[in-house]
PDB file of C-alpha atoms in Angstrom:
ATOM      1  CA  MET J   1     -33.289 214.350 136.016  1.00 55.00           C
ATOM      2  CA  ASP J   2     -36.016 212.984 138.275  1.00 58.00           C
ATOM      3  CA  ASP J   3     -33.984 213.884 141.358  1.00 62.00           C
ATOM      4  CA  MET J   4     -33.476 217.461 140.206  1.00 57.00           C
ATOM      5  CA  ASN J   5     -37.008 217.789 138.737  1.00 62.00           C
ATOM      6  CA  THR J   6     -35.689 219.350 135.529  1.00 62.00           C
ATOM      7  CA  GLU J   7     -36.038 218.918 131.791  1.00 69.00           C
ATOM      8  CA  ASN J   8     -33.130 219.027 129.367  1.00 80.00           C
ATOM      9  CA  CYS J   9     -32.773 219.934 125.740  1.00 81.00           C
ATOM     10  CA  ILE J  10     -29.393 219.013 124.354  1.00 84.00           C
ATOM     11  CA  ARG J  11     -28.265 220.229 120.971  1.00 81.00           C
ATOM     12  CA  LEU J  12     -26.142 217.673 119.105  1.00 76.00           C
ATOM     13  CA  GLY J  13     -25.029 219.369 115.916  1.00 72.00           C
ATOM     14  CA  GLY J  14     -28.175 220.577 114.192  1.00 69.00           C
ATOM     15  CA  THR J  15     -30.493 218.224 116.082  1.00 71.00           C
ATOM     16  CA  HIS J  16     -32.183 218.928 119.397  1.00 75.00           C
ATOM     17  CA  VAL J  17     -32.372 215.909 121.717  1.00 78.00           C
ATOM     18  CA  ILE J  18     -34.809 215.823 124.636  1.00 77.00           C
ATOM     19  CA  PRO J  19     -34.162 212.981 127.105  1.00 81.00           C
ATOM     20  CA  ILE J  20     -37.368 211.606 128.628  1.00 80.00           C
ATOM     21  CA  THR J  21     -37.454 209.694 131.916  1.00 79.00           C
ATOM     22  CA  SER J  22     -41.193 209.614 132.574  1.00 80.00           C
ATOM     23  CA  PRO J  23     -43.170 206.736 130.972  1.00 84.00           C
ATOM     24  CA  GLU J  24     -46.282 208.921 130.809  1.00 85.00           C
ATOM     25  CA  LEU J  25     -44.420 211.666 128.974  1.00 80.00           C
ATOM     26  CA  ALA J  26     -42.893 209.128 126.591  1.00 80.00           C
ATOM     27  CA  GLN J  27     -46.373 207.804 125.844  1.00 82.00           C
ATOM     28  CA  GLU J  28     -47.520 211.366 125.147  1.00 80.00           C
ATOM     29  CA  PHE J  29     -44.678 211.822 122.655  1.00 75.00           C
ATOM     30  CA  LEU J  30     -45.365 208.538 120.890  1.00 75.00           C
ATOM     31  CA  LYS J  31     -49.156 208.725 120.722  1.00 77.00           C
ATOM     32  CA  LYS J  32     -50.316 212.317 120.612  1.00 77.00           C
ATOM     33  CA  GLN J  33     -47.312 214.184 119.205  1.00 71.00           C
ATOM     34  CA  ASP J  34     -46.169 211.509 116.761  1.00 68.00           C
ATOM     35  CA  SER J  35     -46.348 213.707 113.667  1.00 66.00           C
ATOM     36  CA  THR J  36     -44.181 216.359 115.330  1.00 66.00           C
ATOM     37  CA  PHE J  37     -41.395 213.988 116.355  1.00 66.00           C
ATOM     38  CA  ALA J  38     -41.664 211.320 113.618  1.00 64.00           C
ATOM     39  CA  SER J  39     -39.585 213.036 110.960  1.00 65.00           C
ATOM     40  CA  ARG J  40     -36.179 211.565 110.297  1.00 63.00           C
ATOM     41  CA  PRO J  41     -33.211 213.891 110.543  1.00 61.00           C
ATOM     42  CA  ASP J  42     -31.594 215.131 107.371  1.00 63.00           C
ATOM     43  CA  GLY J  43     -28.269 213.336 107.356  1.00 64.00           C
ATOM     44  CA  ILE J  44     -25.580 212.477 104.864  1.00 65.00           C
ATOM     45  CA  SER J  45     -25.978 208.711 105.282  1.00 61.00           C
ATOM     46  CA  GLY J  46     -29.712 208.815 104.552  1.00 65.00           C
ATOM     47  CA  ARG J  47     -29.274 211.169 101.623  1.00 69.00           C
ATOM     48  CA  LEU J  48     -26.487 209.130 100.004  1.00 66.00           C
ATOM     49  CA  SER J  49     -27.931 205.669 100.614  1.00 64.00           C
ATOM     50  CA  SER J  50     -31.339 206.656  99.236  1.00 70.00           C
ATOM     51  CA  ASN J  51     -29.900 208.572  96.263  1.00 73.00           C
ATOM     52  CA  GLY J  52     -31.253 211.935  97.372  1.00 76.00           C
ATOM     53  CA  TYR J  53     -34.200 210.623  99.434  1.00 71.00           C
ATOM     54  CA  LEU J  54     -35.825 208.756  96.559  1.00 73.00           C
ATOM     55  CA  THR J  55     -36.956 205.952  98.896  1.00 73.00           C
ATOM     56  CA  ALA J  56     -39.813 206.030 101.370  1.00 69.00           C
ATOM     57  CA  ALA J  57     -37.847 204.396 104.172  1.00 70.00           C
ATOM     58  CA  LEU J  58     -35.270 207.128 104.750  1.00 69.00           C
ATOM     59  CA  ARG J  59     -37.125 210.220 103.561  1.00 72.00           C
ATOM     60  CA  PRO J  60     -37.881 212.944 106.137  1.00 72.00           C
ATOM     61  CA  GLU J  61     -41.576 213.466 106.742  1.00 74.00           C
ATOM     62  CA  GLY J  62     -43.364 215.830 104.406  1.00 75.00           C
ATOM     63  CA  ASP J  63     -45.862 215.872 101.548  1.00 80.00           C
ATOM     64  CA  GLN J  64     -43.767 213.589  99.338  1.00 78.00           C
ATOM     65  CA  TRP J  65     -43.289 211.085 102.183  1.00 76.00           C
ATOM     66  CA  LYS J  66     -47.055 211.001 102.793  1.00 81.00           C
ATOM     67  CA  LYS J  67     -47.686 210.330  99.084  1.00 84.00           C
ATOM     68  CA  MET J  68     -45.083 207.558  99.043  1.00 82.00           C
ATOM     69  CA  ARG J  69     -46.538 205.992 102.189  1.00 82.00           C
ATOM     70  CA  LYS J  70     -50.016 206.031 100.625  1.00 86.00           C
ATOM     71  CA  VAL J  71     -48.748 204.298  97.465  1.00 85.00           C
ATOM     72  CA  LEU J  72     -46.846 201.711  99.501  1.00 84.00           C
ATOM     73  CA  THR J  73     -49.796 200.821 101.702  1.00 84.00           C
ATOM     74  CA  SER J  74     -52.355 200.734  98.894  1.00 86.00           C
ATOM     75  CA  ASP J  75     -50.315 199.102  96.108  1.00 83.00           C
ATOM     76  CA  VAL J  76     -47.088 197.487  97.269  1.00 80.00           C
ATOM     77  CA  ILE J  77     -47.860 195.904 100.637  1.00 83.00           C
ATOM     78  CA  SER J  78     -51.612 195.501 100.285  1.00 86.00           C
ATOM     79  CA  PRO J  79     -53.364 192.209 101.152  1.00 88.00           C
ATOM     80  CA  ALA J  80     -54.334 191.759  97.494  1.00 88.00           C
ATOM     81  CA  LYS J  81     -50.690 192.008  96.375  1.00 87.00           C
ATOM     82  CA  HIS J  82     -49.695 189.643  99.179  1.00 87.00           C
ATOM     83  CA  ARG J  83     -52.200 187.025  97.948  1.00 90.00           C
ATOM     84  CA  TRP J  84     -51.123 187.567  94.336  1.00 88.00           C
ATOM     85  CA  LEU J  85     -47.482 186.766  95.179  1.00 88.00           C
ATOM     86  CA  GLN J  86     -48.299 183.773  97.408  1.00 91.00           C
ATOM     87  CA  ASP J  87     -47.513 181.165  94.722  1.00 91.00           C
ATOM     88  CA  LYS J  88     -44.020 182.576  94.169  1.00 89.00           C
ATOM     89  CA  ARG J  89     -43.286 182.414  97.885  1.00 90.00           C
ATOM     90  CA  MET J  90     -44.607 178.847  97.995  1.00 93.00           C
ATOM     91  CA  VAL J  91     -42.282 177.772  95.167  1.00 90.00           C
ATOM     92  CA  GLU J  92     -39.305 179.067  97.125  1.00 90.00           C
ATOM     93  CA  ALA J  93     -40.580 177.462 100.333  1.00 92.00           C
ATOM     94  CA  ASP J  94     -40.726 174.132  98.471  1.00 92.00           C
ATOM     95  CA  ASN J  95     -37.165 174.720  97.269  1.00 90.00           C
ATOM     96  CA  LEU J  96     -36.103 175.405 100.859  1.00 91.00           C
ATOM     97  CA  VAL J  97     -37.637 172.140 102.080  1.00 92.00           C
ATOM     98  CA  ARG J  98     -35.958 170.268  99.215  1.00 91.00           C
ATOM     99  CA  TYR J  99     -32.612 171.910 100.081  1.00 88.00           C
ATOM    100  CA  VAL J 100     -32.870 170.939 103.766  1.00 89.00           C
ATOM    101  CA  TYR J 101     -33.912 167.387 102.841  1.00 89.00           C
ATOM    102  CA  ASN J 102     -30.970 166.993 100.447  1.00 87.00           C
ATOM    103  CA  GLN J 103     -28.555 168.396 103.028  1.00 85.00           C
ATOM    104  CA  CYS J 104     -29.757 165.863 105.589  1.00 85.00           C
ATOM    105  CA  LYS J 105     -29.727 162.991 103.108  1.00 84.00           C
ATOM    106  CA  ASN J 106     -26.268 163.756 101.714  1.00 81.00           C
ATOM    107  CA  SER J 107     -24.669 164.386 105.093  1.00 75.00           C
ATOM    108  CA  SER J 108     -21.476 162.418 105.686  1.00 71.00           C
ATOM    109  CA  LYS J 109     -22.629 161.489 109.174  1.00 70.00           C
ATOM    110  CA  ASP J 110     -25.962 160.094 110.252  1.00 68.00           C
ATOM    111  CA  VAL J 111     -26.726 163.291 112.145  1.00 73.00           C
ATOM    112  CA  GLY J 112     -27.931 165.396 109.193  1.00 74.00           C
ATOM    113  CA  LEU J 113     -26.755 168.846 110.250  1.00 81.00           C
ATOM    114  CA  VAL J 114     -28.066 171.837 108.302  1.00 84.00           C
ATOM    115  CA  ASN J 115     -26.695 175.365 108.524  1.00 86.00           C
ATOM    116  CA  VAL J 116     -29.917 177.292 109.120  1.00 89.00           C
ATOM    117  CA  ARG J 117     -28.240 180.658 108.526  1.00 91.00           C
ATOM    118  CA  ILE J 118     -27.237 179.725 104.976  1.00 89.00           C
ATOM    119  CA  ALA J 119     -30.628 178.140 104.278  1.00 89.00           C
ATOM    120  CA  ALA J 120     -32.441 181.274 105.491  1.00 90.00           C
ATOM    121  CA  GLN J 121     -30.152 183.576 103.496  1.00 90.00           C
ATOM    122  CA  HIS J 122     -30.755 181.593 100.314  1.00 87.00           C
ATOM    123  CA  TYR J 123     -34.503 181.474 100.940  1.00 89.00           C
ATOM    124  CA  CYS J 124     -34.795 185.237 101.549  1.00 89.00           C
ATOM    125  CA  GLY J 125     -32.615 186.123  98.569  1.00 86.00           C
ATOM    126  CA  ASN J 126     -34.437 183.721  96.269  1.00 86.00           C
ATOM    127  CA  VAL J 127     -37.861 185.008  97.335  1.00 88.00           C
ATOM    128  CA  ILE J 128     -36.817 188.605  96.690  1.00 85.00           C
ATOM    129  CA  ARG J 129     -35.342 187.749  93.279  1.00 82.00           C
ATOM    130  CA  ARG J 130     -38.420 185.732  92.308  1.00 84.00           C
ATOM    131  CA  LEU J 131     -40.794 188.508  93.380  1.00 81.00           C
ATOM    132  CA  ILE J 132     -38.879 191.262  91.599  1.00 78.00           C
ATOM    133  CA  PHE J 133     -37.428 189.531  88.529  1.00 74.00           C
ATOM    134  CA  ASN J 134     -39.538 186.316  88.379  1.00 76.00           C
ATOM    135  CA  LYS J 135     -36.289 184.327  88.340  1.00 70.00           C
ATOM    136  CA  LYS J 136     -34.537 182.364  91.047  1.00 67.00           C
ATOM    137  CA  SER J 137     -31.053 183.366  89.982  1.00 61.00           C
ATOM    138  CA  LEU J 138     -29.763 186.562  88.445  1.00 54.00           C
ATOM    139  CA  ILE J 139     -26.332 185.216  87.674  1.00 57.00           C
ATOM    140  CA  TRP J 140     -25.780 185.239  83.960  1.00 60.00           C
ATOM    141  CA  THR J 141     -22.925 186.586  81.963  1.00 61.00           C
ATOM    142  CA  CYS J 142     -23.167 189.781  80.032  1.00 68.00           C
ATOM    143  CA  ILE J 143     -20.662 190.531  77.315  1.00 68.00           C
ATOM    144  CA  ALA J 144     -20.363 194.130  78.540  1.00 70.00           C
ATOM    145  CA  ASP J 145     -18.956 192.816  81.824  1.00 65.00           C
ATOM    146  CA  TYR J 146     -15.921 191.591  79.902  1.00 66.00           C
ATOM    147  CA  ILE J 147     -15.715 194.283  77.214  1.00 71.00           C
ATOM    148  CA  PRO J 148     -17.144 197.479  78.785  1.00 72.00           C
ATOM    149  CA  TRP J 149     -17.496 199.502  75.591  1.00 75.00           C
ATOM    150  CA  PHE J 150     -20.005 196.886  74.303  1.00 76.00           C
ATOM    151  CA  GLU J 151     -22.476 198.251  76.850  1.00 75.00           C
ATOM    152  CA  ILE J 152     -23.762 200.848  74.371  1.00 81.00           C
ATOM    153  CA  PHE J 153     -24.804 198.087  71.933  1.00 82.00           C
ATOM    154  CA  ASP J 154     -26.598 195.844  74.477  1.00 80.00           C
ATOM    155  CA  PHE J 155     -26.179 192.706  72.344  1.00 77.00           C
ATOM    156  CA  ASP J 156     -27.703 190.288  74.819  1.00 76.00           C
ATOM    157  CA  GLY J 157     -30.473 192.592  76.106  1.00 79.00           C
ATOM    158  CA  TYR J 158     -29.108 192.506  79.656  1.00 74.00           C
ATOM    159  CA  LYS J 159     -29.120 196.286  80.082  1.00 77.00           C
ATOM    160  CA  ARG J 160     -32.709 196.547  78.827  1.00 80.00           C
ATOM    161  CA  ILE J 161     -33.839 193.795  81.232  1.00 77.00           C
ATOM    162  CA  LEU J 162     -32.181 195.500  84.194  1.00 73.00           C
ATOM    163  CA  LYS J 163     -33.609 198.921  83.320  1.00 75.00           C
ATOM    164  CA  LYS J 164     -37.077 197.402  82.979  1.00 76.00           C
ATOM    165  CA  ALA J 165     -36.735 195.656  86.347  1.00 69.00           C
ATOM    166  CA  ILE J 166     -35.514 198.772  88.138  1.00 66.00           C
ATOM    167  CA  VAL J 167     -38.180 201.112  86.739  1.00 62.00           C
TER     168      VAL J 167
END
């Protein structure tokens, strides 16, 4: 495009794509025209995975997205909330250190190998579960898992706990 000194606008389905080769023009798009080009395209994968754009991450830009972004920045990922949840993250960090220590100590060889991928997966999952549900593990049996028509009775309170956690 630089050789021919032209600009292109390619239509891919319902989306217009403008290839940019100039760094200055790319900077213009990203800094000054961000609100024009920041909206996410309306696609089936975003709509289905967010249950009709009910999440802030996949929602196309608009008034509702701006409201959701404001709530997220002021309430969910604020520094005050981060400090408030620090003790829960520290508990899981202590568990991670204990896990790595036990893996090294119980190793069959003197080398003490630890699978960092598994340790990181457990740490991330445990932190998320502790922050959302205030429990390290969510694995417990529910009678409705074995006898589905018992779900309407909610004998063990499992359904109520899950609804409360989701809302």
